[in-house]
Structure formats: C-alpha cells, structure tokens
mmCIF file of C-alpha atoms in Angstrom:
data_model
loop_
_atom_site.group_PDB
_atom_site.id
_atom_site.type_symbol
_atom_site.label_atom_id
_atom_site.label_comp_id
_atom_site.label_asym_id
_atom_site.label_seq_id
_atom_site.Cartn_x
_atom_site.Cartn_y
_atom_site.Cartn_z
ATOM 1 C CA MET A 89 0.188 -0.074 0.088
ATOM 2 C CA LYS A 90 3.160 2.656 0.849
ATOM 3 C CA ARG A 91 4.605 1.298 -2.230
ATOM 4 C CA ALA A 92 1.441 2.378 -4.302
ATOM 5 C CA PHE A 93 1.203 5.513 -2.766
ATOM 6 C CA LEU A 94 4.770 6.683 -3.619
ATOM 7 C CA PHE A 95 4.425 5.768 -6.685
ATOM 8 C CA PHE A 96 0.689 7.825 -7.567
ATOM 9 C CA ALA A 97 2.137 10.469 -4.767
ATOM 10 C CA ALA A 98 5.492 10.592 -7.682
ATOM 11 C CA ILE A 99 3.074 10.525 -10.660
ATOM 12 C CA PHE A 100 0.810 14.017 -9.228
ATOM 13 C CA ALA A 101 4.403 15.465 -9.161
ATOM 14 C CA VAL A 102 5.725 15.190 -12.587
ATOM 15 C CA VAL A 103 2.488 15.492 -14.123
ATOM 16 C CA THR A 104 1.752 19.377 -11.511
ATOM 17 C CA VAL A 105 5.304 20.448 -12.755
ATOM 18 C CA SER A 106 4.728 19.244 -16.241
ATOM 19 C CA ALA A 107 1.059 21.301 -16.718
ATOM 20 C CA GLN A 108 3.006 24.271 -14.460
ATOM 21 C CA SER A 109 5.820 24.379 -16.841
ATOM 22 C CA GLU A 110 2.938 24.517 -19.498
ATOM 23 C CA LEU A 111 1.247 27.245 -18.137
ATOM 24 C CA ASP A 112 4.761 29.587 -16.919
ATOM 25 C CA GLU A 113 5.312 29.306 -21.103
ATOM 26 C CA GLU A 114 2.382 30.387 -21.733
ATOM 27 C CA LYS A 115 2.628 33.695 -19.344
ATOM 28 C CA PRO A 116 3.675 36.598 -21.020
ATOM 29 C CA LYS A 117 7.698 37.800 -19.342
ATOM 30 C CA LEU A 118 6.587 40.552 -17.008
ATOM 31 C CA GLU A 119 10.240 40.792 -15.395
ATOM 32 C CA GLN A 120 10.752 44.798 -16.517
ATOM 33 C CA SER A 121 9.951 47.324 -13.401
ATOM 34 C CA VAL A 122 8.629 50.513 -14.074
ATOM 35 C CA SER A 123 11.085 52.458 -16.192
ATOM 36 C CA GLU A 124 12.714 55.309 -14.940
ATOM 37 C CA GLU A 125 10.434 57.820 -17.044
ATOM 38 C CA MET A 126 7.265 56.814 -15.068
ATOM 39 C CA LYS A 127 8.711 56.520 -11.980
ATOM 40 C CA SER A 128 10.039 60.473 -12.482
ATOM 41 C CA LEU A 129 6.096 61.345 -14.040
ATOM 42 C CA GLN A 130 4.433 59.329 -10.444
ATOM 43 C CA THR A 131 7.315 61.808 -8.089
ATOM 44 C CA ALA A 132 6.345 64.365 -9.618
ATOM 45 C CA TYR A 133 2.216 64.198 -9.443
ATOM 46 C CA SER A 134 2.975 63.163 -5.477
ATOM 47 C CA LEU A 135 5.014 66.237 -5.304
ATOM 48 C CA ALA A 136 2.183 68.124 -6.949
ATOM 49 C CA GLU A 137 -0.209 66.626 -5.212
ATOM 50 C CA TYR A 138 1.643 67.590 -1.917
ATOM 51 C CA GLY A 139 2.407 70.771 -3.261
ATOM 52 C CA TYR A 140 -1.557 71.596 -4.010
ATOM 53 C CA ALA A 141 -2.870 70.268 -0.359
ATOM 54 C CA ASN A 142 -0.195 72.211 1.720
ATOM 55 C CA THR A 143 0.386 75.477 -0.584
ATOM 56 C CA SER A 144 4.120 74.456 -1.016
ATOM 57 C CA SER A 145 5.732 76.787 -3.567
ATOM 58 C CA SER A 146 8.598 74.731 -3.232
ATOM 59 C CA ALA A 147 6.928 70.886 -4.220
ATOM 60 C CA LEU A 148 4.914 72.131 -7.376
ATOM 61 C CA ILE A 149 8.069 74.089 -8.740
ATOM 62 C CA GLY A 150 10.137 70.553 -8.080
ATOM 63 C CA ALA A 151 7.330 69.103 -9.577
ATOM 64 C CA ALA A 152 7.392 71.057 -12.535
ATOM 65 C CA GLU A 153 11.564 70.972 -12.972
ATOM 66 C CA ILE A 154 10.663 67.461 -13.289
ATOM 67 C CA LEU A 155 7.983 66.977 -15.684
ATOM 68 C CA ALA A 156 10.030 70.031 -17.836
ATOM 69 C CA GLN A 157 13.377 67.630 -18.408
ATOM 70 C CA ILE A 158 10.954 64.174 -19.675
ATOM 71 C CA PRO A 159 10.345 64.639 -22.886
ATOM 72 C CA THR A 160 6.670 63.889 -24.044
ATOM 73 C CA GLN A 161 4.178 63.970 -26.996
ATOM 74 C CA GLU A 162 0.609 64.167 -26.980
ATOM 75 C CA LEU A 163 -1.195 61.019 -27.598
ATOM 76 C CA GLY A 164 -3.489 62.299 -30.260
ATOM 77 C CA ILE A 165 -6.040 59.934 -29.702
ATOM 78 C CA THR A 166 -9.728 61.438 -28.772
ATOM 79 C CA PRO A 167 -11.238 59.227 -25.852
ATOM 80 C CA GLU A 168 -14.715 57.923 -25.302
ATOM 81 C CA GLN A 169 -16.680 58.857 -22.887
ATOM 82 C CA LYS A 170 -19.642 56.907 -20.827
ATOM 83 C CA GLY A 171 -21.626 57.956 -17.961
ATOM 84 C CA GLU A 172 -23.385 61.476 -17.153
ATOM 85 C CA LYS A 173 -22.284 64.599 -15.226
ATOM 86 C CA ALA A 174 -22.139 63.806 -11.625
ATOM 87 C CA GLU A 175 -24.580 65.808 -9.580
ATOM 88 C CA SER A 176 -21.798 67.226 -7.052
ATOM 89 C CA GLU A 177 -20.671 70.548 -5.727
ATOM 90 C CA LYS A 178 -16.954 69.239 -6.041
ATOM 91 C CA PRO A 179 -16.147 70.250 -9.947
ATOM 92 C CA ALA A 180 -13.702 68.846 -12.270
ATOM 93 C CA SER A 181 -10.114 70.463 -12.881
ATOM 94 C CA GLU A 182 -10.088 72.740 -16.112
ATOM 95 C CA SER A 183 -6.070 71.874 -16.289
ATOM 96 C CA GLY A 184 -3.922 68.812 -15.900
ATOM 97 C CA PHE A 185 -0.507 68.965 -13.802
ATOM 98 C CA THR A 186 1.466 70.715 -16.574
ATOM 99 C CA ALA A 187 4.829 71.979 -15.901
ATOM 100 C CA GLU A 188 3.474 75.507 -16.705
ATOM 101 C CA LYS A 189 1.101 75.135 -15.028
ATOM 102 C CA LEU A 190 2.835 74.074 -11.798
ATOM 103 C CA LEU A 191 5.566 76.776 -12.054
ATOM 104 C CA GLU A 192 2.786 79.942 -12.485
ATOM 105 C CA ASP A 193 0.765 77.988 -8.703
ATOM 106 C CA GLY A 194 4.597 77.858 -7.227
ATOM 107 C CA LYS A 195 5.155 81.414 -8.030
ATOM 108 C CA LYS A 196 2.147 82.246 -6.467
ATOM 109 C CA PHE A 197 2.315 80.254 -3.049
ATOM 110 C CA ALA A 198 6.146 81.605 -3.220
ATOM 111 C CA GLY A 199 4.703 84.999 -2.505
ATOM 112 C CA LYS A 200 8.004 87.235 -2.304
ATOM 113 C CA ASP A 201 10.709 84.271 -1.459
ATOM 114 C CA LYS A 202 12.901 85.489 -3.174
ATOM 115 C CA THR A 203 14.884 81.563 -3.038
ATOM 116 C CA MET A 204 11.348 80.013 -4.756
ATOM 117 C CA LEU A 205 11.160 82.988 -7.095
ATOM 118 C CA GLN A 206 14.779 82.215 -8.285
ATOM 119 C CA TRP A 207 14.825 78.508 -8.586
ATOM 120 C CA ALA A 208 10.912 78.920 -10.547
ATOM 121 C CA ALA A 209 12.709 81.671 -12.978
ATOM 122 C CA LYS A 210 15.515 78.927 -13.565
ATOM 123 C CA VAL A 211 13.188 76.364 -14.204
ATOM 124 C CA GLU A 212 10.814 78.414 -16.774
ATOM 125 C CA LYS A 213 13.725 79.514 -18.817
ATOM 126 C CA TRP A 214 15.132 75.968 -18.827
ATOM 127 C CA LEU A 215 11.872 74.606 -19.854
ATOM 128 C CA LYS A 216 11.381 77.141 -22.929
ATOM 129 C CA LYS A 217 14.841 76.382 -24.219
ATOM 130 C CA SER A 218 14.754 72.756 -23.909
ATOM 131 C CA GLY A 219 11.588 72.298 -26.090
ATOM 132 C CA THR A 220 10.343 68.991 -24.189
ATOM 133 C CA ARG A 221 6.657 69.111 -25.115
ATOM 134 C CA GLY A 222 5.771 67.877 -28.132
ATOM 135 C CA ALA A 223 9.271 65.962 -28.467
ATOM 136 C CA VAL A 224 9.382 62.758 -30.191
ATOM 137 C CA GLY A 225 10.472 59.332 -28.407
ATOM 138 C CA GLY A 226 8.928 60.343 -24.912
ATOM 139 C CA PRO A 227 6.128 59.065 -23.162
ATOM 140 C CA LYS A 228 2.750 59.968 -24.393
ATOM 141 C CA TYR A 229 0.104 61.934 -22.252
ATOM 142 C CA ASP A 230 -3.127 62.769 -22.591
ATOM 143 C CA TYR A 231 -5.105 65.180 -20.195
ATOM 144 C CA SER A 232 -8.769 64.456 -19.892
ATOM 145 C CA PHE A 233 -11.872 63.276 -17.710
ATOM 146 C CA ALA A 234 -14.053 60.713 -16.233
ATOM 147 C CA TYR A 235 -17.856 61.058 -15.201
ATOM 148 C CA GLY A 236 -18.544 60.252 -11.200
ATOM 149 C CA TYR A 237 -20.355 57.435 -10.381
ATOM 150 C CA ASN A 238 -18.603 54.627 -12.271
ATOM 151 C CA GLY A 239 -18.023 56.631 -15.460
ATOM 152 C CA THR A 240 -15.600 55.021 -17.700
ATOM 153 C CA THR A 241 -13.407 56.741 -20.508
ATOM 154 C CA ARG A 242 -11.319 54.678 -22.862
ATOM 155 C CA TYR A 243 -8.648 54.952 -25.898
ATOM 156 C CA LYS A 244 -7.839 52.399 -28.556
ATOM 157 C CA ILE A 245 -3.964 52.330 -28.673
ATOM 158 C CA PRO A 246 -1.743 50.648 -31.104
ATOM 159 C CA PHE A 247 1.324 48.687 -29.276
ATOM 160 C CA TYR A 248 3.920 46.539 -30.713
ATOM 161 C CA ALA A 249 4.615 42.849 -30.308
ATOM 162 C CA GLY A 250 7.071 41.563 -27.588
ATOM 163 C CA ARG A 251 7.661 45.372 -26.401
ATOM 164 C CA PHE A 252 7.180 46.191 -22.765
ATOM 165 C CA ALA A 253 4.039 48.723 -22.614
ATOM 166 C CA GLU A 254 3.326 50.790 -19.484
ATOM 167 C CA VAL A 255 0.243 53.004 -19.041
ATOM 168 C CA MET A 256 0.212 55.224 -16.025
ATOM 169 C CA VAL A 257 -3.234 57.332 -14.931
ATOM 170 C CA ARG A 258 -3.414 60.183 -12.235
ATOM 171 C CA SER A 259 -5.992 61.737 -11.216
ATOM 172 C CA ILE A 260 -6.142 65.479 -11.042
ATOM 173 C CA ASP A 261 -9.185 65.753 -8.420
ATOM 174 C CA TYR A 262 -8.314 63.205 -5.556
ATOM 175 C CA ALA A 263 -11.296 60.422 -7.143
ATOM 176 C CA ASP A 264 -10.665 56.953 -7.530
ATOM 177 C CA LEU A 265 -9.362 55.849 -10.513
ATOM 178 C CA ASP A 266 -9.649 52.080 -11.724
ATOM 179 C CA LEU A 267 -7.869 51.382 -14.821
ATOM 180 C CA TYR A 268 -7.993 48.079 -17.204
ATOM 181 C CA ILE A 269 -6.173 47.088 -19.947
ATOM 182 C CA TYR A 270 -7.985 44.824 -22.670
ATOM 183 C CA ASP A 271 -6.771 42.996 -26.013
ATOM 184 C CA GLU A 272 -8.833 43.951 -29.699
ATOM 185 C CA ASN A 273 -11.468 40.889 -29.201
ATOM 186 C CA TRP A 274 -12.047 42.902 -25.493
ATOM 187 C CA ASN A 275 -10.158 40.086 -23.534
ATOM 188 C CA LEU A 276 -8.835 41.529 -19.962
ATOM 189 C CA ILE A 277 -4.871 41.122 -20.392
ATOM 190 C CA THR A 278 -4.342 42.936 -16.697
ATOM 191 C CA LYS A 279 -5.686 45.547 -14.799
ATOM 192 C CA ASP A 280 -5.152 48.201 -11.410
ATOM 193 C CA THR A 281 -8.487 48.686 -9.244
ATOM 194 C CA SER A 282 -6.203 49.343 -6.347
ATOM 195 C CA TYR A 283 -7.595 52.341 -3.766
ATOM 196 C CA ASN A 284 -5.366 55.028 -5.008
ATOM 197 C CA LEU A 285 -5.011 58.259 -6.509
ATOM 198 C CA GLY A 286 -2.840 56.806 -9.349
ATOM 199 C CA CYS A 287 -3.191 53.128 -11.456
ATOM 200 C CA TYR A 288 -0.419 51.498 -13.414
ATOM 201 C CA ALA A 289 -0.228 48.699 -15.195
ATOM 202 C CA SER A 290 2.248 46.781 -17.291
ATOM 203 C CA PHE A 291 1.987 44.543 -20.369
ATOM 204 C CA VAL A 292 3.866 42.882 -23.166
ATOM 205 C CA PRO A 293 1.868 42.218 -25.996
ATOM 206 C CA LYS A 294 1.301 39.090 -28.026
ATOM 207 C CA TRP A 295 0.865 40.424 -31.465
ATOM 208 C CA THR A 296 0.918 43.956 -32.395
ATOM 209 C CA GLY A 297 -2.752 45.944 -32.849
ATOM 210 C CA SER A 298 -4.992 47.625 -31.071
ATOM 211 C CA PHE A 299 -5.442 47.547 -27.502
ATOM 212 C CA TRP A 300 -8.095 49.267 -25.451
ATOM 213 C CA ILE A 301 -7.347 50.911 -22.038
ATOM 214 C CA VAL A 302 -10.404 51.796 -19.640
ATOM 215 C CA ILE A 303 -10.685 54.580 -16.846
ATOM 216 C CA LYS A 304 -12.650 54.103 -14.619
ATOM 217 C CA ASN A 305 -13.957 56.998 -12.062
ATOM 218 C CA THR A 306 -15.426 54.882 -9.057
ATOM 219 C CA SER A 307 -15.583 58.030 -6.981
ATOM 220 C CA PRO A 308 -18.610 60.294 -6.975
ATOM 221 C CA TRP A 309 -17.698 62.963 -8.945
ATOM 222 C CA ASP A 310 -16.097 64.075 -12.374
ATOM 223 C CA CYS A 311 -12.563 64.054 -12.648
ATOM 224 C CA CYS A 312 -9.734 65.270 -14.602
ATOM 225 C CA TYR A 313 -6.937 62.760 -15.161
ATOM 226 C CA GLY A 314 -3.617 62.520 -16.611
ATOM 227 C CA MET A 315 -2.707 59.745 -18.756
ATOM 228 C CA PHE A 316 1.034 58.669 -19.959
ATOM 229 C CA THR A 317 1.540 55.587 -21.821
ATOM 230 C CA ASN A 318 5.558 54.253 -22.786
#
C-alpha cells in the first residue's frame, strides 16, 4: 500500500510540474520593472498633490522641474466617454499638472520668497529652451476626464508585439480611478483596481495591434486625470 501511494504521488508531482511549466511558458514575461520615466512622472504627480494640499511652492516647483526634464508628446487620440455629469459640488479641474501650470501656481504660493522665485525662474527658462513638449520618443500623454459614479473613458491605442508596454493614470481631483487593459477582442489582459489616486499597469503584447485602455471613475464626482503610455 505504501509503495502504491508513493508511486501515485510521484506521478502526481511529475504531472503538476509539467502542467506548471506549460502555464509558465504561456504567461507573458513581465520581469521588467517600472521605467525610470514612469517613476519620475509618479514622483512629479505626488509632489504636485502635496504642493496643492499644503500650498507648498517648493513642491510645485520641484514637480515642474521633473516634468520639464521628461520629453513627452501628445497621444493624439480622442477618448470615448460613457456616463453622465455627476451632481456634485466638487467641479472637475480645468487643466492637468503641466510644468507650466505648476510653475505658475508655485510662484503664487511663493509670494515674495526670493529663493523660490529664483528657482522657478531657472526652471521656466530651462523649460522654454529645452523644447521637451512635443518631443518625439518620450512618453505619450493625454489630459481628459471621467464622469463620476462609475463613468468610463476608453482609448484604442496601438502597441507592438514583444515590447514592454506601460500605462499610468493619475487623478487630478483626488478621485479613485481604476485601470483596465483589454486586447482588441475585449479579453482582459491586466488591471489596477487598487484604492489609490494613481493607477499603473504593464504588459507585453503577444501581437502588434490595438488595445483598449479603459479608465473607470469609482468616485461620486467627475474628475480630470493625466494618462501616460510609453
């Protein structure tokens, strides 16, 4: 009896390992970590959020400096919105966290602080000379909005097979956003539904084609957001 048990246990172990190996081969390899550009963008948005919450000129100017150093280009895709305007006293922001906007507000918060104003002037001067806005090769971005009460905004974006793809979404209005990525046939690939102001997801497309990026606003108010893809 003991020998029979060991025999069947050994067969079960071999089958299990074999099945797991097949599953591992089917899974896309996602060993790559968050890119440095995405990390920098996350840092800039965190600083901007802190700056507005605490009227901190240094945080806003620091966020502007980071954004000014990252070459970006407009996504150039009009998203599709579903939902209805939320009945809320909290209006959605009119603009996103751009380096120009952060500098403008950072100078307001600075008042007559010469050190902060000098820093802002340096960043502003560098921004005008650098020409990072519209630069080819950096992350693509879009500033848009999502209706409250589970309203969705979706994009159809092309990605290349075998290349590590990243999508980052950051709420401007302190709303809880969820991020879903589907293939062209609406098969879910990955998602980020954590309770957070920011969403991040990465994947490696198995084929070159268009993928659906869906942003869902679970908060009871409309919100604007910034979205970046690599």
